[in-house]
Every structure is written in C-alpha cells, then in structure tokens.
Amino acid sequence: MAKMKLYYSPGSPYARKVRVLAMETGLDRKIEMVNVVVSPIVPNADVDMHNPIGKIPALAVKGMNLFDSPVICEYLDSQHKGRKLLPRKGRERWVALRLQAMADGPGSSMPRSSRATRARSGRRTSTGPTGSRARPRRSRACSPNSRPRPSR
Ligand SMILES: N[C@@H](CCC(=O)N[C@@H](CS)C(=O)NCC(=O)O)C(=O)O
C-alpha cells in the first residue's frame, strides 16, 4: 500500500492531534510526514495542492486529499483494527469529540481571510506593551516553535 502523506508543522496543535492519533494506533508507520511552513500571508503551493483552504494538517491518501483535523482523525481511526480513539456511537463518542474540540481550542482564531487582509493592510490586530504596531495576530499555538503547555 502506498504511504499516506501528512502535511504538518510541528507547532500546529491540529496537526499534533492527528500525529498523536497516528502514533497511538500504529498508523504512523504508514504515513510519510511532510514538514511544511504555512502562513496566512505567504501561500504554500504544496499545501494548497492538497487543501484549497491552504491549511495544515492535510492528508494525501489513495488519490484523495483530506483536510480539517477532525476529518483526518476520523479517517485514520477507521483504518486500524485496534481500540477506537473516536468510538462510533454512544456516550463515549460524544466525550471523545468533546475532548477533540478542547484540543482544537487554543489554535482557533479569526478566519484566514480576515487575518490576511489585516496583515496586508498593516492594521494593528493586537496591542503590544509599547503600543507599537503589532505584527498580524497569529495564534501562538500555531507558530512553528510552539510546544504544548505542561499540564497543571
Ligand atoms: N480547522 C482546521 C484548522 C487548521 C489550521 O488553522 N491550521 C493552521 C496551522 S495551526 C494553518 O494551517 N494556518 C495557515 C493559514 O491560516 O493560512 C483543522 O482542524 O485542521
């Protein structure tokens, strides 16, 4: 079977969620990990080829491009015979989906189009301590060097 390809960035919480699921289910051995740089203002042609919205994670599999981490997680969870991380039904399913929504929380911010528009126009999108013109707001959770916060 041809390897699946996952377009990801180490700092992306969405991609991290997919990678954790892949590791927990043993599917990581079947996935080629493609580390990419994405930004709302500088398009990445490679990523755009696999996701018209230009975001990661994106999974190329069997001639199909899957994107949006919940979709990719559901797909991968359907591709192994072990214990399901996203149970198909019952209370366990809703608890798992709720947990997934919580994992997505830190990365969510304003839509790509408005972030890009603000970035291009140079409009301030957040106020820094000096009051100087801030760089376009980007979710810290998505920045390339971010790491998950230690649990309290
Ligand atoms: N709902 C999407 C969100 C993905 C997302 O926002 N990814 C960020 C990286 S953390 C991204 O690709 N940003 C690039 C951009 O906004 O152009 C998912 O769950 O996969």
CSV table of N, CA and C and ligand atoms in Angstrom, one decimal:
chain,number,residue,atom,x,y,z
A,1,MET,N,0.8,-1.2,0.0
A,1,MET,CA,0.0,0.0,0.0
A,1,MET,C,0.9,1.3,0.0
A,2,ALA,N,0.5,2.2,-0.9
A,2,ALA,CA,1.3,3.4,-0.9
A,2,ALA,C,1.2,4.2,0.4
A,3,LYS,N,2.3,4.8,0.8
A,3,LYS,CA,2.2,5.5,2.0
A,3,LYS,C,1.3,6.7,1.9
A,4,MET,N,0.6,7.0,3.1
A,4,MET,CA,-0.1,8.2,3.1
A,4,MET,C,0.9,9.3,3.4
A,5,LYS,N,0.5,10.6,3.0
A,5,LYS,CA,1.4,11.7,3.3
A,5,LYS,C,0.6,12.7,4.1
A,6,LEU,N,1.2,13.0,5.3
A,6,LEU,CA,0.6,14.0,6.1
A,6,LEU,C,1.4,15.3,6.1
A,7,TYR,N,0.8,16.4,5.6
A,7,TYR,CA,1.4,17.7,5.6
A,7,TYR,C,1.2,18.4,7.0
A,8,TYR,N,2.2,18.7,7.7
A,8,TYR,CA,2.1,19.2,9.0
A,8,TYR,C,3.2,20.2,9.3
A,9,SER,N,3.0,20.8,10.5
A,9,SER,CA,4.1,21.6,11.0
A,9,SER,C,4.1,21.3,12.5
A,10,PRO,N,5.3,21.2,13.1
A,10,PRO,CA,5.5,20.7,14.5
A,10,PRO,C,4.7,21.6,15.5
A,11,GLY,N,4.5,22.9,15.1
A,11,GLY,CA,3.8,23.8,16.1
A,11,GLY,C,2.3,23.8,16.0
A,12,SER,N,1.8,23.1,15.0
A,12,SER,CA,0.3,23.1,14.8
A,12,SER,C,-0.4,22.2,15.8
A,13,PRO,N,-1.3,22.7,16.6
A,13,PRO,CA,-2.0,21.8,17.6
A,13,PRO,C,-2.9,20.9,16.8
A,14,TYR,N,-3.4,21.3,15.6
A,14,TYR,CA,-4.3,20.4,14.9
A,14,TYR,C,-3.5,19.3,14.3
A,15,ALA,N,-2.4,19.6,13.7
A,15,ALA,CA,-1.5,18.5,13.2
A,15,ALA,C,-1.0,17.6,14.3
A,16,ARG,N,-0.7,18.2,15.5
A,16,ARG,CA,-0.2,17.4,16.6
A,16,ARG,C,-1.3,16.4,17.0
A,17,LYS,N,-2.5,16.8,17.0
A,17,LYS,CA,-3.6,15.9,17.4
A,17,LYS,C,-3.7,14.7,16.4
A,18,VAL,N,-3.5,15.0,15.1
A,18,VAL,CA,-3.5,13.9,14.1
A,18,VAL,C,-2.3,13.0,14.3
A,19,ARG,N,-1.2,13.6,14.6
A,19,ARG,CA,0.0,12.8,14.8
A,19,ARG,C,-0.1,11.9,16.0
A,20,VAL,N,-0.7,12.4,17.0
A,20,VAL,CA,-0.8,11.6,18.3
A,20,VAL,C,-1.7,10.4,17.9
A,21,LEU,N,-2.8,10.7,17.2
A,21,LEU,CA,-3.7,9.6,16.9
A,21,LEU,C,-3.0,8.5,16.0
A,22,ALA,N,-2.2,9.0,15.1
A,22,ALA,CA,-1.4,8.1,14.2
A,22,ALA,C,-0.5,7.2,15.0
A,23,MET,N,0.2,7.9,16.0
A,23,MET,CA,1.2,7.1,16.8
A,23,MET,C,0.4,6.1,17.7
A,24,GLU,N,-0.7,6.5,18.3
A,24,GLU,CA,-1.4,5.7,19.2
A,24,GLU,C,-2.0,4.5,18.5
A,25,THR,N,-2.2,4.6,17.3
A,25,THR,CA,-2.9,3.5,16.5
A,25,THR,C,-1.9,2.7,15.7
A,26,GLY,N,-0.6,3.1,15.7
A,26,GLY,CA,0.4,2.5,14.9
A,26,GLY,C,0.4,2.8,13.4
A,27,LEU,N,-0.5,3.8,13.1
A,27,LEU,CA,-0.6,4.1,11.7
A,27,LEU,C,0.6,5.0,11.2
A,28,ASP,N,1.3,5.6,12.2
A,28,ASP,CA,2.4,6.5,11.8
A,28,ASP,C,3.4,5.8,10.9
A,29,ARG,N,3.5,4.5,11.1
A,29,ARG,CA,4.5,3.7,10.2
A,29,ARG,C,4.1,3.8,8.7
A,30,LYS,N,2.8,4.0,8.5
A,30,LYS,CA,2.3,4.1,7.1
A,30,LYS,C,2.2,5.5,6.6
A,31,ILE,N,2.6,6.4,7.4
A,31,ILE,CA,2.5,7.8,7.0
A,31,ILE,C,3.8,8.5,6.8
A,32,GLU,N,4.0,9.1,5.6
A,32,GLU,CA,5.2,9.9,5.4
A,32,GLU,C,4.8,11.3,5.9
A,33,MET,N,5.7,11.8,6.8
A,33,MET,CA,5.4,13.1,7.4
A,33,MET,C,6.1,14.2,6.6
A,34,VAL,N,5.4,15.2,6.1
A,34,VAL,CA,5.9,16.2,5.3
A,34,VAL,C,5.8,17.5,6.1
A,35,ASN,N,7.0,18.0,6.6
A,35,ASN,CA,7.0,19.2,7.5
A,35,ASN,C,7.0,20.4,6.6
A,36,VAL,N,6.0,21.2,6.7
A,36,VAL,CA,5.8,22.4,5.9
A,36,VAL,C,5.7,23.7,6.7
A,37,VAL,N,5.9,24.8,6.1
A,37,VAL,CA,5.7,26.1,6.7
A,37,VAL,C,4.5,26.7,6.1
A,38,VAL,N,3.5,27.1,6.9
A,38,VAL,CA,2.3,27.8,6.5
A,38,VAL,C,2.2,29.1,7.1
A,39,SER,N,1.6,30.0,6.4
A,39,SER,CA,1.3,31.3,6.9
A,39,SER,C,0.1,31.9,6.2
A,40,PRO,N,-0.7,32.7,6.9
A,40,PRO,CA,-1.9,33.3,6.2
A,40,PRO,C,-1.5,34.3,5.1
A,41,ILE,N,-0.3,34.8,5.1
A,41,ILE,CA,0.1,35.8,4.1
A,41,ILE,C,1.0,35.2,3.0
A,42,VAL,N,1.7,34.2,3.3
A,42,VAL,CA,2.6,33.6,2.2
A,42,VAL,C,2.1,32.2,1.9
A,43,PRO,N,1.4,32.0,0.8
A,43,PRO,CA,0.8,30.7,0.5
A,43,PRO,C,1.9,29.7,0.3
A,44,ASN,N,1.6,28.5,0.6
A,44,ASN,CA,2.5,27.3,0.4
A,44,ASN,C,1.8,26.5,-0.7
A,45,ALA,N,2.5,26.5,-1.9
A,45,ALA,CA,1.8,25.9,-3.1
A,45,ALA,C,1.6,24.4,-2.8
A,46,ASP,N,2.6,23.8,-2.1
A,46,ASP,CA,2.5,22.3,-1.9
A,46,ASP,C,1.2,22.0,-1.0
A,47,VAL,N,1.0,22.8,0.0
A,47,VAL,CA,-0.2,22.7,0.9
A,47,VAL,C,-1.4,23.0,0.1
A,48,ASP,N,-1.4,24.1,-0.7
A,48,ASP,CA,-2.6,24.5,-1.4
A,48,ASP,C,-3.0,23.4,-2.4
A,49,MET,N,-2.1,22.6,-2.9
A,49,MET,CA,-2.4,21.5,-3.8
A,49,MET,C,-3.3,20.4,-3.1
A,50,HIS,N,-3.1,20.3,-1.8
A,50,HIS,CA,-3.8,19.3,-1.0
A,50,HIS,C,-5.0,19.8,-0.2
A,51,ASN,N,-5.0,21.1,0.0
A,51,ASN,CA,-6.1,21.7,0.7
A,51,ASN,C,-6.4,23.1,0.1
A,52,PRO,N,-7.6,23.2,-0.5
A,52,PRO,CA,-7.9,24.5,-1.1
A,52,PRO,C,-7.9,25.7,-0.1
A,53,ILE,N,-8.1,25.4,1.2
A,53,ILE,CA,-8.1,26.4,2.2
A,53,ILE,C,-6.7,26.7,2.6
A,54,GLY,N,-5.7,25.9,2.2
A,54,GLY,CA,-4.3,26.2,2.4
A,54,GLY,C,-3.8,26.0,3.8
A,55,LYS,N,-4.5,25.1,4.6
A,55,LYS,CA,-4.2,24.9,6.0
A,55,LYS,C,-3.7,23.5,6.2
A,56,ILE,N,-2.9,23.4,7.2
A,56,ILE,CA,-2.5,22.1,7.6
A,56,ILE,C,-3.2,21.7,9.0
A,57,PRO,N,-3.4,20.5,9.3
A,57,PRO,CA,-2.9,19.3,8.5
A,57,PRO,C,-3.7,19.0,7.3
A,58,ALA,N,-3.1,18.3,6.3
A,58,ALA,CA,-3.7,17.8,5.2
A,58,ALA,C,-3.1,16.4,4.9
A,59,LEU,N,-4.0,15.5,4.6
A,59,LEU,CA,-3.6,14.1,4.4
A,59,LEU,C,-3.9,13.7,2.9
A,60,ALA,N,-2.8,13.2,2.2
A,60,ALA,CA,-3.0,12.7,0.9
A,60,ALA,C,-3.0,11.2,1.0
A,61,VAL,N,-4.1,10.6,0.6
A,61,VAL,CA,-4.3,9.1,0.7
A,61,VAL,C,-5.1,8.6,-0.5
A,62,LYS,N,-4.6,7.5,-1.1
A,62,LYS,CA,-5.4,6.9,-2.2
A,62,LYS,C,-6.0,7.9,-3.2
A,63,GLY,N,-5.2,8.8,-3.6
A,63,GLY,CA,-5.6,9.7,-4.6
A,63,GLY,C,-6.6,10.7,-4.1
A,64,MET,N,-6.7,10.8,-2.8
A,64,MET,CA,-7.8,11.7,-2.2
A,64,MET,C,-7.0,12.6,-1.2
A,65,ASN,N,-7.5,13.9,-1.2
A,65,ASN,CA,-6.9,14.8,-0.2
A,65,ASN,C,-7.9,15.0,0.9
A,66,LEU,N,-7.5,14.8,2.1
A,66,LEU,CA,-8.4,15.0,3.3
A,66,LEU,C,-7.8,16.2,4.1
A,67,PHE,N,-8.7,17.0,4.5
A,67,PHE,CA,-8.2,18.1,5.4
A,67,PHE,C,-9.3,18.5,6.4
A,68,ASP,N,-8.8,19.3,7.4
A,68,ASP,CA,-9.5,19.5,8.6
A,68,ASP,C,-9.2,18.4,9.6
A,69,SER,N,-8.6,18.7,10.7
A,69,SER,CA,-8.1,17.6,11.5
A,69,SER,C,-9.1,16.7,12.0
A,70,PRO,N,-10.4,17.1,12.4
A,70,PRO,CA,-11.4,16.1,12.8
A,70,PRO,C,-11.7,15.1,11.7
A,71,VAL,N,-11.7,15.6,10.4
A,71,VAL,CA,-11.9,14.6,9.3
A,71,VAL,C,-10.8,13.6,9.2
A,72,ILE,N,-9.6,14.2,9.3
A,72,ILE,CA,-8.4,13.3,9.2
A,72,ILE,C,-8.4,12.3,10.3
A,73,CYS,N,-8.7,12.8,11.5
A,73,CYS,CA,-8.7,11.9,12.7
A,73,CYS,C,-9.7,10.7,12.5
A,74,GLU,N,-10.9,11.1,12.0
A,74,GLU,CA,-12.0,10.1,11.8
A,74,GLU,C,-11.5,9.1,10.8
A,75,TYR,N,-10.9,9.6,9.7
A,75,TYR,CA,-10.4,8.7,8.6
A,75,TYR,C,-9.4,7.7,9.2
A,76,LEU,N,-8.4,8.3,9.9
A,76,LEU,CA,-7.3,7.4,10.4
A,76,LEU,C,-7.8,6.4,11.4
A,77,ASP,N,-8.8,6.8,12.2
A,77,ASP,CA,-9.3,5.9,13.2
A,77,ASP,C,-10.1,4.8,12.5
A,78,SER,N,-10.6,5.0,11.3
A,78,SER,CA,-11.3,4.0,10.6
A,78,SER,C,-10.4,3.0,9.9
A,79,GLN,N,-9.1,3.3,9.9
A,79,GLN,CA,-8.1,2.5,9.2
A,79,GLN,C,-7.3,1.5,10.0
A,80,HIS,N,-7.7,1.3,11.2
A,80,HIS,CA,-7.0,0.3,12.0
A,80,HIS,C,-8.0,-0.6,12.8
A,81,LYS,N,-7.4,-1.7,13.3
A,81,LYS,CA,-8.3,-2.7,13.9
A,81,LYS,C,-8.3,-2.6,15.4
A,82,GLY,N,-7.5,-1.7,16.0
A,82,GLY,CA,-7.4,-1.6,17.4
A,82,GLY,C,-8.5,-0.9,18.1
A,83,ARG,N,-8.3,-0.5,19.3
A,83,ARG,CA,-9.4,0.2,20.1
A,83,ARG,C,-9.5,1.6,19.4
A,84,LYS,N,-10.8,1.9,19.2
A,84,LYS,CA,-11.1,3.2,18.5
A,84,LYS,C,-10.9,4.4,19.5
A,85,LEU,N,-10.2,5.4,19.0
A,85,LEU,CA,-10.0,6.6,19.8
A,85,LEU,C,-11.2,7.5,19.7
A,86,LEU,N,-11.9,7.3,18.6
A,86,LEU,CA,-13.2,8.1,18.3
A,86,LEU,C,-14.3,7.0,18.2
A,87,PRO,N,-14.8,6.5,19.3
A,87,PRO,CA,-15.8,5.5,19.2
A,87,PRO,C,-17.0,5.9,18.3
A,88,ARG,N,-17.6,4.9,17.7
A,88,ARG,CA,-18.6,5.1,16.6
A,88,ARG,C,-19.9,5.7,17.2
A,89,LYS,N,-20.2,5.2,18.5
A,89,LYS,CA,-21.5,5.6,19.0
A,89,LYS,C,-21.5,5.7,20.5
A,90,GLY,N,-22.6,6.2,21.0
A,90,GLY,CA,-22.8,6.2,22.5
A,90,GLY,C,-22.1,7.4,23.1
A,91,ARG,N,-22.3,7.4,24.4
A,91,ARG,CA,-21.7,8.5,25.2
A,91,ARG,C,-20.2,8.6,25.0
A,92,GLU,N,-19.5,7.5,24.8
A,92,GLU,CA,-18.0,7.5,24.6
A,92,GLU,C,-17.7,8.4,23.4
A,93,ARG,N,-18.5,8.3,22.4
A,93,ARG,CA,-18.2,9.1,21.2
A,93,ARG,C,-18.3,10.6,21.5
A,94,TRP,N,-19.3,11.0,22.2
A,94,TRP,CA,-19.5,12.5,22.5
A,94,TRP,C,-18.4,13.0,23.4
A,95,VAL,N,-18.0,12.1,24.3
A,95,VAL,CA,-16.9,12.5,25.2
A,95,VAL,C,-15.6,12.7,24.5
A,96,ALA,N,-15.4,11.8,23.5
A,96,ALA,CA,-14.2,11.9,22.7
A,96,ALA,C,-14.2,13.1,21.8
A,97,LEU,N,-15.4,13.4,21.2
A,97,LEU,CA,-15.5,14.6,20.3
A,97,LEU,C,-15.3,15.8,21.1
A,98,ARG,N,-15.8,15.8,22.4
A,98,ARG,CA,-15.7,17.0,23.2
A,98,ARG,C,-14.2,17.2,23.5
A,99,LEU,N,-13.5,16.1,23.8
A,99,LEU,CA,-12.1,16.2,24.1
A,99,LEU,C,-11.3,16.8,22.9
A,100,GLN,N,-11.8,16.3,21.7
A,100,GLN,CA,-11.1,16.8,20.5
A,100,GLN,C,-11.4,18.3,20.3
A,101,ALA,N,-12.6,18.8,20.6
A,101,ALA,CA,-12.9,20.2,20.5
A,101,ALA,C,-12.1,21.0,21.5
A,102,MET,N,-11.8,20.4,22.6
A,102,MET,CA,-11.0,21.1,23.6
A,102,MET,C,-9.5,21.2,23.1
A,103,ALA,N,-9.1,20.2,22.5
A,103,ALA,CA,-7.7,20.2,21.9
A,103,ALA,C,-7.6,21.2,20.8
A,104,ASP,N,-8.7,21.5,20.1
A,104,ASP,CA,-8.7,22.4,19.0
A,104,ASP,C,-8.7,23.9,19.5
A,105,GLY,N,-9.2,24.1,20.7
A,105,GLY,CA,-9.5,25.4,21.2
A,105,GLY,C,-8.3,26.4,21.1
A,106,PRO,N,-7.1,26.0,21.6
A,106,PRO,CA,-6.1,27.0,21.6
A,106,PRO,C,-5.7,27.5,20.2
A,107,GLY,N,-5.9,26.7,19.2
A,107,GLY,CA,-5.4,27.1,17.9
A,107,GLY,C,-6.4,28.0,17.2
A,108,SER,N,-7.7,28.0,17.6
A,108,SER,CA,-8.7,28.7,16.9
A,108,SER,C,-8.5,30.3,17.0
A,109,SER,N,-8.7,30.9,15.9
A,109,SER,CA,-8.6,32.4,15.9
A,109,SER,C,-9.5,32.9,14.8
A,110,MET,N,-9.3,34.1,14.4
A,110,MET,CA,-10.2,34.6,13.3
A,110,MET,C,-9.9,33.9,12.0
A,111,PRO,N,-10.9,34.0,11.1
A,111,PRO,CA,-10.7,33.3,9.8
A,111,PRO,C,-9.5,33.7,9.0
A,112,ARG,N,-9.0,32.9,8.2
A,112,ARG,CA,-7.8,33.1,7.4
A,112,ARG,C,-7.9,34.4,6.6
A,113,SER,N,-9.1,34.6,5.9
A,113,SER,CA,-9.2,35.8,5.0
A,113,SER,C,-9.1,37.1,5.8
A,114,SER,N,-9.7,37.1,7.0
A,114,SER,CA,-9.6,38.4,7.7
A,114,SER,C,-8.2,38.6,8.3
A,115,ARG,N,-7.6,37.6,8.7
A,115,ARG,CA,-6.2,37.7,9.2
A,115,ARG,C,-5.3,38.2,8.1
A,116,ALA,N,-5.5,37.6,6.9
A,116,ALA,CA,-4.6,38.0,5.8
A,116,ALA,C,-4.9,39.4,5.4
A,117,THR,N,-6.2,39.8,5.3
A,117,THR,CA,-6.5,41.2,5.0
A,117,THR,C,-5.9,42.2,5.9
A,118,ARG,N,-6.0,41.9,7.2
A,118,ARG,CA,-5.4,42.8,8.2
A,118,ARG,C,-3.9,42.8,8.1
A,119,ALA,N,-3.3,41.6,7.8
A,119,ALA,CA,-1.8,41.6,7.7
A,119,ALA,C,-1.4,42.5,6.6
A,120,ARG,N,-2.1,42.4,5.4
A,120,ARG,CA,-1.7,43.1,4.3
A,120,ARG,C,-1.8,44.6,4.5
A,121,SER,N,-2.9,45.0,5.1
A,121,SER,CA,-3.2,46.4,5.3
A,121,SER,C,-2.3,47.0,6.4
A,122,GLY,N,-1.7,46.1,7.2
A,122,GLY,CA,-0.8,46.6,8.3
A,122,GLY,C,-1.6,47.1,9.5
A,123,ARG,N,-2.9,46.8,9.5
A,123,ARG,CA,-3.7,47.2,10.6
A,123,ARG,C,-3.3,46.5,11.9
A,124,ARG,N,-3.3,47.2,13.0
A,124,ARG,CA,-3.0,46.6,14.2
A,124,ARG,C,-4.0,45.6,14.6
A,125,THR,N,-3.6,44.4,15.0
A,125,THR,CA,-4.6,43.4,15.3
A,125,THR,C,-4.4,43.0,16.8
A,126,SER,N,-3.4,43.4,17.4
A,126,SER,CA,-3.3,43.2,18.9
A,126,SER,C,-2.4,44.3,19.4
A,127,THR,N,-2.6,44.6,20.7
A,127,THR,CA,-1.8,45.7,21.3
A,127,THR,C,-0.7,45.2,22.1
A,128,GLY,N,0.5,45.6,21.7
A,128,GLY,CA,1.7,45.2,22.4
A,128,GLY,C,1.9,46.1,23.6
A,129,PRO,N,2.9,45.8,24.5
A,129,PRO,CA,3.1,46.6,25.7
A,129,PRO,C,3.6,48.0,25.3
A,130,THR,N,4.2,48.2,24.2
A,130,THR,CA,4.8,49.5,23.8
A,130,THR,C,3.7,50.3,23.1
A,131,GLY,N,2.6,49.7,22.7
A,131,GLY,CA,1.6,50.4,21.9
A,131,GLY,C,2.1,50.5,20.4
A,132,SER,N,3.2,49.9,20.1
A,132,SER,CA,3.7,50.0,18.7
A,132,SER,C,2.8,49.1,17.8
A,133,ARG,N,3.0,49.3,16.5
A,133,ARG,CA,2.2,48.5,15.6
A,133,ARG,C,2.6,47.0,15.7
A,134,ALA,N,1.6,46.2,16.1
A,134,ALA,CA,1.9,44.8,16.3
A,134,ALA,C,2.0,44.0,15.0
A,135,ARG,N,2.7,42.9,15.0
A,135,ARG,CA,2.6,42.0,13.9
A,135,ARG,C,1.2,41.4,13.8
A,136,PRO,N,0.8,41.0,12.6
A,136,PRO,CA,-0.5,40.4,12.5
A,136,PRO,C,-0.7,39.3,13.5
A,137,ARG,N,-1.9,39.3,14.0
A,137,ARG,CA,-2.2,38.3,15.1
A,137,ARG,C,-2.1,36.9,14.5
A,138,ARG,N,-1.4,36.1,15.2
A,138,ARG,CA,-1.3,34.7,14.7
A,138,ARG,C,-1.4,33.9,16.0
A,139,SER,N,-2.2,32.9,16.0
A,139,SER,CA,-2.4,32.1,17.2
A,139,SER,C,-1.0,31.6,17.6
A,140,ARG,N,-0.6,31.9,18.8
A,140,ARG,CA,0.7,31.4,19.3
A,140,ARG,C,0.8,29.9,19.2
A,141,ALA,N,-0.4,29.3,19.4
A,141,ALA,CA,-0.4,27.8,19.3
A,141,ALA,C,0.0,27.3,18.0
A,142,CYS,N,-0.1,28.1,16.9
A,142,CYS,CA,0.2,27.6,15.6
A,142,CYS,C,1.6,28.0,15.1
A,143,SER,N,2.3,28.8,15.9
A,143,SER,CA,3.6,29.2,15.5
A,143,SER,C,4.6,28.0,15.5
A,144,PRO,N,5.5,28.1,14.5
A,144,PRO,CA,6.4,26.9,14.3
A,144,PRO,C,7.1,26.4,15.5
A,145,ASN,N,7.5,27.2,16.4
A,145,ASN,CA,8.3,26.7,17.6
A,145,ASN,C,7.5,26.5,18.8
A,146,SER,N,6.2,26.6,18.7
A,146,SER,CA,5.4,26.4,20.0
A,146,SER,C,5.4,25.0,20.4
A,147,ARG,N,5.3,24.8,21.7
A,147,ARG,CA,5.2,23.4,22.3
A,147,ARG,C,4.0,23.4,23.1
A,148,PRO,N,3.4,22.2,23.3
A,148,PRO,CA,2.2,22.2,24.2
A,148,PRO,C,2.6,22.6,25.6
A,149,ARG,N,1.7,23.4,26.3
A,149,ARG,CA,2.0,23.8,27.7
A,149,ARG,C,1.9,22.6,28.6
A,150,PRO,N,2.8,22.6,29.6
A,150,PRO,CA,2.7,21.4,30.5
A,150,PRO,C,1.4,21.5,31.3
A,151,SER,N,0.8,20.3,31.6
A,151,SER,CA,-0.5,20.3,32.2
A,151,SER,C,-0.3,20.7,33.7
A,152,ARG,N,-1.3,21.4,34.2
A,152,ARG,CA,-1.3,21.9,35.6
A,152,ARG,C,-1.9,20.9,36.5
B,1,LIG,N1,-9.9,23.6,11.4
B,1,LIG,C1,-8.6,23.3,10.9
B,1,LIG,C2,-7.6,24.4,11.4
B,1,LIG,C3,-6.3,24.2,10.8
B,1,LIG,C4,-5.4,25.4,11.0
B,1,LIG,O1,-5.8,26.5,11.3
B,1,LIG,N2,-4.1,25.2,10.8
B,1,LIG,C5,-3.1,26.3,10.8
B,1,LIG,C6,-1.9,25.9,11.5
B,1,LIG,S1,-2.1,25.6,13.2
B,1,LIG,C7,-2.8,26.7,9.4
B,1,LIG,O2,-2.6,25.9,8.6
B,1,LIG,N3,-2.7,28.1,9.2
B,1,LIG,C8,-2.2,28.6,7.9
B,1,LIG,C9,-3.2,29.6,7.4
B,1,LIG,O3,-4.1,30.1,8.2
B,1,LIG,O4,-3.0,30.0,6.3
B,1,LIG,C10,-8.2,21.9,11.4
B,1,LIG,O5,-8.7,21.4,12.4
B,1,LIG,O6,-7.4,21.2,10.7
